[in-house]
Amino acid sequence: MKILLAASEAVPFAKTGGLADVAGALPIELAKLGHEPVLFIPAYRRALESGQPVEATGQEFTIAIGSKRVRGCLLRSVLPGSDVPVYLVRHDEYFDRPELYGINGSDFIDNCERYTFFCRAVLESIRLLELNTQIVHANDWQTGLLPAFLKTEYRGVPGYEQIASLFTIHNLAYQGQFWHWDMLLTGLDWKYFNWHQMEFFGKLNLMKTGLVFTDWISTVSPRYAEEIQSAPLGSGLEGVLQQRRDVLSGIINGVDYSIWNPANDPHIAQQYDVNTFETGKAVCKAALQREFGLPVEPRTPLLGFVGRLAEQKGIDLVVKVMQDWLRSSPAQWVLLGTGDPAYHQALTTLADRYPQKVSLRLAYSDVLAHRIEAGADVFLMPSRFEPCGLNQLYSLKYGTVPLVRATGGLADTVTDVTRESLEAGTATGFSFREYSPLALGETLARVCQTFDIPSVWSKIVRTGMSQDWSWTRSARDYTTLYQRMLSRVKQPAVV
């Protein structure tokens, strides 16, 4: 299949979140399965300074944006370690900026214009490059206009009439909402600015636009696909998603095991695998305790947290539970991340008060993230919501038992330790449902009780490390979905 993936960011060119990991990994795995993917991203300053080789294609175009005509061009690169083409849409006035979406906490005021230009350029490139595209795979609100343009302006145009569109939601909380006059920038008829299609409480909503016009919708876990069909995780779009539930799927993101694998990780004190984890993790744990200034105590549970210090990640629960546990439990805590200043202060206070039990790094370090995954006994992810989550998947591979709240992708990937799951050999971690400090504390007590039974703990670790959450698995699921979509392709009805 000839698949065009469009995203607002992709590793290793430009990244702010998990979307970039998906966009950088999925096309490579699709190519390995025999497909012909191409990836389109904006030519951000960060992308052009990423160190990846980029060359001119000679292809130029002029795009109508409202009453203006804007010139742009295409650059070309490849995804590292593959032959997958990456086309970068260049217009320096839009994309030659220090950040991707905004600066100093505020979005760029012309984001609607920037991504309208990007979407139109992507579709024009199908003709310019003679791509013979069968699937357009759009991702998040920045590409929400792609399905709309396909269903309206490109309906019946030779070379476009049989293209099927997939729109993937990575995080429904970010919707691309703009004032209603920005509708003029899209070039679409005002008749589409209605509550059934593009309008949302008086504003233009590009996430809603993608959901309404696309042939199929996917999101990054089956559980999240269910959760977003009702409030509060539907973020106001639950009605749209309920109406389209017959074309809504959930596919778990994958892990790049060439990067996140203790058997070949260059950042950790000792490499190990499922057969050698008992000695390997012991070495990594001691090294982590020394690096973070904690006493080297092999049989004291070491709890790790890596992520944004924000309520979405459950850090409010973590702080409240720590305040109780630090007075009564010997457990050690290692935390890495940045976020809300209030949590910076709360965690700094705890680290100062309990230096033998708490070590905090208010930063982000990829190297330290690897070392925490390898050295911790338990990884904390008590998220309020989590569309997919990746750290729990890293933790499973590293033999670091995840403690998660049963939401989104966390519920789909971590099997709670119960008597039944232990007997069945399926237990991989600990989970709870109610979003409260009490529920997290009770689950943490279960964790520590189980940690004191080495034979049971080793069984849980071994089961987790044996899981396959690779991108190969995810790419096969996407392939099945693409094939299902193509089998349904017909001449689009008049909208």
Coordinates of C-alpha atoms in Angstrom, one line a residue:
M1 CA 0.0 0.0 0.0
K2 CA 1.1 3.6 -0.7
I3 CA 0.6 5.4 2.6
L4 CA 1.1 9.1 3.2
L5 CA 1.5 10.0 6.9
A6 CA 1.2 13.7 7.9
A7 CA 2.2 14.9 11.3
S8 CA 3.2 18.2 12.9
E9 CA 6.4 16.7 14.4
A10 CA 8.5 13.6 14.0
V11 CA 11.7 12.1 15.6
P12 CA 14.5 12.9 14.9
F13 CA 13.6 16.2 13.2
A14 CA 11.4 17.9 15.8
K15 CA 9.7 16.7 19.0
T16 CA 7.5 18.1 21.8
G17 CA 5.6 14.9 22.7
G18 CA 4.7 11.3 21.9
L19 CA 3.3 12.1 18.5
A20 CA 6.8 12.7 17.2
D21 CA 7.8 9.1 18.4
V22 CA 4.9 7.6 16.5
A23 CA 5.5 9.6 13.3
G24 CA 9.2 8.7 13.4
A25 CA 8.8 5.0 14.0
L26 CA 5.5 3.8 12.4
P27 CA 6.6 4.5 8.8
I28 CA 9.8 2.5 9.2
E29 CA 7.9 -0.5 10.4
L30 CA 5.3 -0.2 7.6
A31 CA 8.2 -0.2 5.1
K32 CA 9.5 -3.4 6.7
L33 CA 6.1 -5.0 6.1
G34 CA 6.4 -4.2 2.4
H35 CA 4.4 -1.0 2.2
E36 CA 5.5 2.3 0.6
P37 CA 5.1 5.0 3.3
V38 CA 6.1 8.7 3.0
L39 CA 6.1 11.2 5.8
F40 CA 5.2 14.9 5.6
I41 CA 6.2 17.4 8.3
P42 CA 6.7 21.2 8.4
A43 CA 10.2 22.4 7.7
Y44 CA 10.7 23.9 11.2
R45 CA 13.9 25.7 12.1
R46 CA 14.5 22.9 14.6
A47 CA 14.0 20.3 11.8
L48 CA 16.5 22.0 9.5
E49 CA 19.0 22.2 12.4
S50 CA 18.5 18.6 13.5
G51 CA 21.6 17.3 11.8
Q52 CA 19.6 15.1 9.4
P53 CA 20.5 15.5 5.8
V54 CA 18.0 17.6 3.9
E55 CA 18.0 18.4 0.2
A56 CA 15.9 20.5 -2.2
T57 CA 13.4 18.7 -4.4
G58 CA 12.9 21.5 -6.9
Q59 CA 9.2 21.3 -6.3
E60 CA 7.5 24.6 -5.6
F61 CA 3.8 25.5 -5.1
T62 CA 1.5 28.4 -4.4
I63 CA -1.2 28.0 -1.9
A64 CA -4.3 30.1 -1.5
I65 CA -4.7 31.2 2.2
G66 CA -7.7 33.3 2.5
S67 CA -7.2 36.3 0.1
K68 CA -3.4 35.7 0.0
R69 CA -1.4 33.4 -2.3
V70 CA 1.6 31.9 -0.4
R71 CA 4.6 30.3 -2.0
G72 CA 6.3 27.3 -0.6
C73 CA 8.6 24.4 -1.5
L74 CA 9.4 20.9 -0.6
L75 CA 12.6 19.6 0.9
R76 CA 13.5 15.9 1.2
S77 CA 15.2 13.7 3.7
V78 CA 14.8 10.1 5.0
L79 CA 14.0 8.5 8.3
P80 CA 17.4 7.3 9.8
G81 CA 18.1 3.7 9.2
S82 CA 15.6 3.4 6.4
D83 CA 14.7 4.5 2.9
V84 CA 11.4 6.1 4.0
P85 CA 11.2 9.5 2.4
V86 CA 10.5 12.5 4.6
Y87 CA 9.1 15.6 2.8
L88 CA 9.4 18.9 4.7
V89 CA 7.0 21.7 3.7
R90 CA 8.9 24.9 3.7
H91 CA 7.7 28.4 4.2
D92 CA 10.0 30.3 6.5
E93 CA 7.5 32.9 7.5
Y94 CA 5.4 30.1 9.1
F95 CA 8.0 27.6 10.3
D96 CA 11.4 29.4 10.8
R97 CA 10.6 30.0 14.5
P98 CA 12.4 29.0 17.7
E99 CA 9.5 26.7 18.8
L100 CA 6.9 24.6 17.1
Y101 CA 3.6 25.8 18.3
G102 CA 4.1 28.8 20.5
I103 CA 6.5 30.6 22.8
N104 CA 6.5 31.6 26.5
G105 CA 3.4 29.5 27.2
S106 CA 1.3 31.1 24.5
D107 CA 0.3 29.6 21.1
F108 CA 1.3 31.4 18.0
I109 CA -1.6 33.6 16.9
D110 CA -1.4 32.3 13.3
N111 CA -1.4 28.6 14.0
C112 CA -4.6 28.1 12.0
E113 CA -3.0 29.8 9.0
R114 CA 0.3 27.8 9.4
Y115 CA -1.4 24.4 9.5
T116 CA -3.9 25.3 6.8
F117 CA -0.9 26.0 4.6
F118 CA 0.7 22.7 5.6
C119 CA -2.4 20.6 4.9
R120 CA -2.9 22.2 1.5
A121 CA 0.8 21.7 0.6
V122 CA 0.6 18.0 1.6
L123 CA -2.3 17.4 -0.7
E124 CA -0.8 19.3 -3.6
S125 CA 2.3 17.3 -3.2
I126 CA 0.5 14.1 -4.0
R127 CA 0.0 15.5 -7.5
L128 CA 3.4 17.1 -7.8
L129 CA 5.4 14.0 -6.7
E130 CA 3.0 11.5 -8.4
L131 CA 2.7 9.6 -5.2
N132 CA -0.4 7.6 -6.2
T133 CA -1.4 7.7 -2.6
Q134 CA -4.0 5.2 -1.3
I135 CA -4.1 6.2 2.4
V136 CA -3.7 9.6 3.9
H137 CA -3.0 9.1 7.6
A138 CA -3.5 12.4 9.5
N139 CA -2.5 13.0 13.1
D140 CA -4.1 15.4 15.6
W141 CA -5.6 18.8 15.0
Q142 CA -2.7 20.2 13.0
T143 CA -3.7 17.9 10.2
G144 CA -7.5 17.9 10.8
L145 CA -8.1 19.8 7.5
L146 CA -6.7 17.0 5.4
P147 CA -9.8 14.8 5.5
A148 CA -12.0 17.9 5.0
F149 CA -10.2 19.0 1.9
L150 CA -10.3 15.4 0.5
K151 CA -14.0 15.2 1.0
T152 CA -14.8 18.6 -0.4
E153 CA -12.3 20.3 -2.8
Y154 CA -10.6 17.1 -4.0
R155 CA -13.8 15.0 -4.3
G156 CA -13.7 13.4 -7.7
V157 CA -10.4 15.0 -8.7
P158 CA -8.3 12.4 -10.8
G159 CA -5.7 10.8 -8.5
Y160 CA -7.6 11.7 -5.3
E161 CA -11.0 10.1 -5.7
Q162 CA -10.0 6.7 -4.3
I163 CA -7.9 8.0 -1.4
A164 CA -9.1 6.8 2.0
S165 CA -8.3 8.9 5.1
L166 CA -7.5 7.9 8.6
F167 CA -7.4 10.5 11.4
T168 CA -5.5 9.5 14.6
I169 CA -6.2 11.2 18.0
H170 CA -3.1 11.3 20.1
N171 CA -4.5 13.5 22.8
L172 CA -8.1 14.8 22.5
A173 CA -7.4 17.5 25.1
Y174 CA -5.6 19.6 22.4
Q175 CA -8.1 20.5 19.7
G176 CA -6.9 23.4 17.7
Q177 CA -9.7 25.9 18.4
F178 CA -9.7 29.3 16.7
W179 CA -12.0 32.3 16.3
H180 CA -14.7 31.8 13.7
W181 CA -13.2 34.3 11.2
D182 CA -10.2 31.9 10.7
M183 CA -12.7 29.9 8.7
L184 CA -11.8 32.3 5.9
L185 CA -8.2 31.1 6.0
T186 CA -9.2 27.5 5.3
G187 CA -10.9 28.4 2.0
L188 CA -13.7 26.1 2.8
D189 CA -17.3 27.1 2.2
W190 CA -19.0 28.7 5.2
K191 CA -21.8 26.1 4.9
Y192 CA -19.4 23.7 6.7
F193 CA -19.2 26.0 9.7
N194 CA -22.1 24.4 11.6
W195 CA -22.4 22.4 14.7
H196 CA -22.4 19.1 12.8
Q197 CA -19.1 19.7 11.2
M198 CA -16.5 22.4 11.9
E199 CA -18.1 24.7 14.5
F200 CA -17.7 24.2 18.2
F201 CA -19.4 26.7 20.6
G202 CA -18.8 29.5 18.2
K203 CA -15.2 28.6 17.3
L204 CA -13.5 26.8 14.5
N205 CA -12.3 23.4 15.8
L206 CA -9.8 21.5 13.7
M207 CA -9.9 18.4 15.8
K208 CA -13.6 18.1 15.3
T209 CA -13.1 18.8 11.6
G210 CA -10.8 15.8 11.3
L211 CA -13.2 13.6 13.2
V212 CA -16.2 14.5 11.1
F213 CA -14.7 14.3 7.6
T214 CA -12.3 11.4 7.9
D215 CA -13.2 7.9 6.7
W216 CA -11.9 6.2 9.8
I217 CA -10.8 7.4 13.3
S218 CA -8.1 5.7 15.4
T219 CA -6.6 6.6 18.7
V220 CA -3.7 5.2 20.7
S221 CA -5.3 2.5 22.8
P222 CA -8.6 0.6 22.8
R223 CA -9.5 1.8 26.3
Y224 CA -8.9 5.4 25.4
A225 CA -11.2 4.9 22.3
E226 CA -14.0 3.9 24.8
E227 CA -13.2 6.6 27.4
I228 CA -13.4 9.5 24.9
Q229 CA -17.0 8.6 24.0
S230 CA -18.1 10.1 27.3
A231 CA -17.3 13.0 29.6
P232 CA -14.9 14.1 30.9
L233 CA -12.3 12.6 28.6
G234 CA -14.4 13.3 25.5
S235 CA -13.5 17.0 26.1
G236 CA -16.8 18.1 24.6
L237 CA -16.5 16.0 21.5
E238 CA -18.0 12.9 23.0
G239 CA -21.1 13.3 21.0
V240 CA -19.2 13.3 17.7
L241 CA -17.3 10.2 18.7
Q242 CA -20.4 8.4 19.8
Q243 CA -21.9 9.1 16.4
R244 CA -18.8 7.7 14.7
R245 CA -18.1 4.8 17.0
D246 CA -18.6 2.3 14.2
V247 CA -15.4 3.7 12.5
L248 CA -13.4 4.2 15.7
S249 CA -10.5 2.0 16.6
G250 CA -7.8 1.9 19.2
I251 CA -4.2 0.8 18.5
I252 CA -1.5 0.8 21.1
N253 CA 1.7 2.7 20.2
G254 CA 4.8 0.7 20.0
V255 CA 8.3 0.8 21.6
D256 CA 11.5 1.1 19.8
Y257 CA 13.4 -1.8 21.3
S258 CA 16.6 -0.7 19.6
I259 CA 16.6 2.2 22.1
W260 CA 14.6 1.0 25.1
N261 CA 16.0 -2.4 25.8
P262 CA 18.2 -3.3 28.8
A263 CA 20.0 -6.0 26.8
N264 CA 21.7 -3.3 24.6
D265 CA 21.2 0.0 26.6
P266 CA 24.5 1.9 26.6
H267 CA 23.4 4.2 29.4
I268 CA 23.0 1.7 32.2
A269 CA 25.5 0.2 34.7
Q270 CA 25.0 -3.4 33.5
Q271 CA 23.1 -4.7 30.6
Y272 CA 20.7 -7.6 31.2
D273 CA 17.8 -9.6 29.8
V274 CA 14.9 -11.7 31.0
N275 CA 17.4 -14.5 31.9
T276 CA 19.9 -12.3 33.8
F277 CA 17.7 -9.5 35.2
E278 CA 18.2 -10.6 38.9
T279 CA 21.9 -9.8 38.8
G280 CA 21.7 -7.0 36.2
K281 CA 19.0 -5.0 37.9
A282 CA 20.8 -5.4 41.3
V283 CA 23.9 -3.7 39.8
C284 CA 21.7 -1.0 38.1
K285 CA 19.8 -0.4 41.3
A286 CA 23.0 0.2 43.4
A287 CA 24.4 2.5 40.7
L288 CA 21.1 4.5 40.7
Q289 CA 21.1 4.8 44.4
R290 CA 24.7 6.1 44.4
E291 CA 24.1 8.5 41.6
F292 CA 21.1 10.0 43.3
G293 CA 22.7 10.1 46.7
L294 CA 20.6 7.5 48.4
P295 CA 21.8 4.7 50.7
V296 CA 22.6 1.5 48.8
E297 CA 20.0 -0.9 50.2
P298 CA 19.2 -3.9 48.0
R299 CA 16.1 -5.0 49.8
T300 CA 14.5 -1.5 50.2
P301 CA 11.9 -0.9 47.5
L302 CA 13.1 1.8 45.1
L303 CA 10.2 3.7 43.4
G304 CA 10.8 5.7 40.2
F305 CA 8.9 8.5 38.5
V306 CA 9.8 10.1 35.2
G307 CA 7.5 12.6 33.6
R308 CA 5.8 16.0 33.6
L309 CA 5.0 17.2 37.1
A310 CA 1.4 17.8 36.3
E311 CA -1.9 16.5 37.5
Q312 CA -2.5 14.6 34.2
K313 CA 0.4 12.4 35.3
G314 CA -1.0 12.0 38.9
I315 CA 1.8 13.9 40.6
D316 CA -0.8 15.3 43.0
L317 CA -1.5 11.8 44.2
V318 CA 2.2 11.0 44.4
V319 CA 3.0 14.0 46.6
K320 CA 0.1 13.3 49.0
V321 CA 1.1 9.6 49.4
M322 CA 4.7 10.5 49.8
Q323 CA 3.9 12.8 52.7
D324 CA 2.4 9.9 54.6
W325 CA 4.7 7.1 53.5
L326 CA 8.0 9.0 54.2
R327 CA 7.1 9.1 57.9
S328 CA 6.4 5.4 58.1
S329 CA 8.0 3.4 55.3
P330 CA 11.6 2.7 54.4
A331 CA 10.8 2.9 50.6
Q332 CA 13.1 5.2 48.5
W333 CA 11.8 7.6 45.9
V334 CA 13.6 8.8 42.7
L335 CA 11.8 11.5 40.7
L336 CA 12.8 13.1 37.4
G337 CA 10.8 15.8 35.6
T338 CA 9.6 19.4 35.4
G339 CA 6.2 21.0 35.4
D340 CA 4.0 22.9 37.7
P341 CA 6.1 25.1 40.1
A342 CA 3.8 24.2 43.0
Y343 CA 4.9 20.5 42.6
H344 CA 8.6 21.6 42.2
Q345 CA 8.3 23.3 45.6
A346 CA 6.4 20.4 47.3
L347 CA 8.8 17.8 46.1
T348 CA 11.9 19.9 46.9
T349 CA 10.6 20.3 50.5
L350 CA 10.2 16.5 50.8
A351 CA 13.6 15.8 49.4
D352 CA 15.2 18.3 51.8
R353 CA 13.3 16.8 54.8
Y354 CA 14.0 13.2 53.9
P355 CA 17.4 13.1 52.0
Q356 CA 17.9 9.4 52.8
K357 CA 14.6 8.5 51.1
V358 CA 13.9 11.1 48.4
S359 CA 16.1 12.2 45.5
L360 CA 14.7 14.7 43.0
R361 CA 16.0 16.1 39.6
L362 CA 13.9 19.0 38.4
A363 CA 15.0 18.5 34.8
Y364 CA 14.6 16.2 31.9
S365 CA 17.4 13.8 31.0
D366 CA 17.1 11.0 28.5
V367 CA 20.1 9.3 30.0
L368 CA 18.7 9.5 33.6
A369 CA 15.4 8.2 32.3
H370 CA 17.1 5.1 31.1
R371 CA 18.9 4.6 34.4
I372 CA 15.7 5.0 36.4
E373 CA 14.0 2.5 34.2
A374 CA 16.8 0.0 34.8
G375 CA 17.5 0.7 38.5
A376 CA 14.1 1.2 40.0
D377 CA 12.0 -1.7 41.4
V378 CA 8.7 0.0 40.7
F379 CA 7.7 2.7 38.2
L380 CA 4.8 5.0 39.2
M381 CA 2.2 6.1 36.6
P382 CA -1.0 7.0 38.5
S383 CA -2.2 9.2 35.6
R384 CA -5.5 11.0 35.7
F385 CA -5.8 10.1 32.0
E386 CA -3.3 8.5 29.6
P387 CA -4.2 8.0 26.0
C388 CA -1.5 5.4 25.5
G389 CA 1.6 5.9 27.7
L390 CA 5.1 4.7 26.9
N391 CA 6.9 4.6 30.2
Q392 CA 4.9 1.6 31.4
L393 CA 6.0 -0.2 28.3
Y394 CA 9.6 0.7 28.8
S395 CA 9.2 -0.4 32.5
L396 CA 7.9 -3.8 31.5
K397 CA 10.9 -4.4 29.2
Y398 CA 13.3 -3.3 31.9
G399 CA 11.8 -5.5 34.6
T400 CA 10.6 -2.5 36.6
V401 CA 7.1 -3.3 37.8
P402 CA 4.6 -0.6 36.8
L403 CA 2.1 0.8 39.3
V404 CA -0.6 2.5 37.2
R405 CA -4.1 3.8 37.3
A406 CA -6.4 1.7 35.1
T407 CA -7.0 4.3 32.5
G408 CA -6.4 4.5 28.7
G409 CA -3.4 2.6 27.5
L410 CA -2.3 1.9 31.0
A411 CA -5.3 -0.3 31.5
D412 CA -4.7 -2.0 28.2
T413 CA -1.0 -2.9 28.8
V414 CA -0.7 -3.7 32.5
T415 CA -2.3 -6.7 34.0
D416 CA -3.0 -6.3 37.7
V417 CA -1.5 -8.7 40.2
T418 CA -4.2 -10.8 41.6
R419 CA -4.3 -14.4 42.8
E420 CA -5.9 -15.4 39.5
S421 CA -3.5 -13.5 37.3
L422 CA -0.5 -14.9 39.2
E423 CA -1.8 -18.4 38.8
A424 CA -2.4 -17.8 35.1
G425 CA 1.0 -16.3 34.6
T426 CA -0.4 -13.0 33.2
A427 CA 0.3 -10.6 36.0
T428 CA 2.7 -7.8 35.0
G429 CA 2.0 -4.9 37.4
F430 CA -0.3 -3.2 39.9
S431 CA -3.3 -1.0 39.0
F432 CA -6.1 0.8 40.7
R433 CA -9.3 2.6 39.5
E434 CA -10.3 5.4 41.8
Y435 CA -8.3 8.6 41.4
S436 CA -7.5 9.2 45.0
P437 CA -4.5 9.2 47.4
L438 CA -6.2 6.4 49.4
A439 CA -6.4 4.1 46.3
L440 CA -2.8 4.8 45.3
G441 CA -1.6 4.3 48.9
E442 CA -3.5 0.9 49.2
T443 CA -2.0 -0.2 45.9
L444 CA 1.5 0.8 47.0
A445 CA 1.0 -1.3 50.1
R446 CA 0.2 -4.3 47.9
V447 CA 3.3 -3.6 45.9
C448 CA 5.6 -3.5 49.0
Q449 CA 4.0 -6.7 50.4
T450 CA 4.6 -8.5 47.1
F451 CA 8.2 -7.1 46.8
D452 CA 9.0 -8.9 50.1
I453 CA 8.2 -12.3 48.4
P454 CA 11.2 -12.5 46.0
S455 CA 9.9 -15.6 44.1
V456 CA 6.5 -13.9 43.3
W457 CA 8.2 -10.7 42.4
S458 CA 10.6 -12.4 40.0
K459 CA 7.7 -14.1 38.3
I460 CA 5.9 -10.8 37.8
V461 CA 9.1 -9.2 36.4
R462 CA 9.8 -12.2 34.1
T463 CA 6.2 -12.0 32.7
G464 CA 6.5 -8.3 32.0
M465 CA 9.9 -8.6 30.3
S466 CA 8.5 -11.3 28.0
Q467 CA 5.8 -9.0 26.6
D468 CA 6.0 -7.8 23.0
W469 CA 5.0 -4.1 22.6
S470 CA 7.2 -3.5 19.6
W471 CA 6.3 -1.2 16.7
T472 CA 6.2 -4.3 14.5
R473 CA 3.1 -5.3 16.4
S474 CA 1.5 -1.9 16.1
A475 CA 2.4 -1.7 12.4
R476 CA 0.6 -5.0 11.7
D477 CA -2.5 -3.6 13.4
Y478 CA -2.4 -0.4 11.3
T479 CA -1.9 -2.5 8.2
T480 CA -5.1 -4.5 9.0
L481 CA -6.9 -1.2 9.5
Y482 CA -5.7 0.3 6.3
Q483 CA -6.8 -2.8 4.4
R484 CA -10.2 -2.6 6.0
M485 CA -10.5 1.0 5.0
L486 CA -9.5 0.4 1.4
S487 CA -12.1 -2.3 1.1
R488 CA -14.7 0.3 1.9
V489 CA -13.5 3.1 -0.4
K490 CA -16.2 4.4 -2.7
Q491 CA -16.8 7.6 -4.5
P492 CA -17.4 10.0 -1.5
A493 CA -20.9 11.3 -1.2
V494 CA -21.6 15.0 -1.7
V495 CA -21.2 16.7 1.7

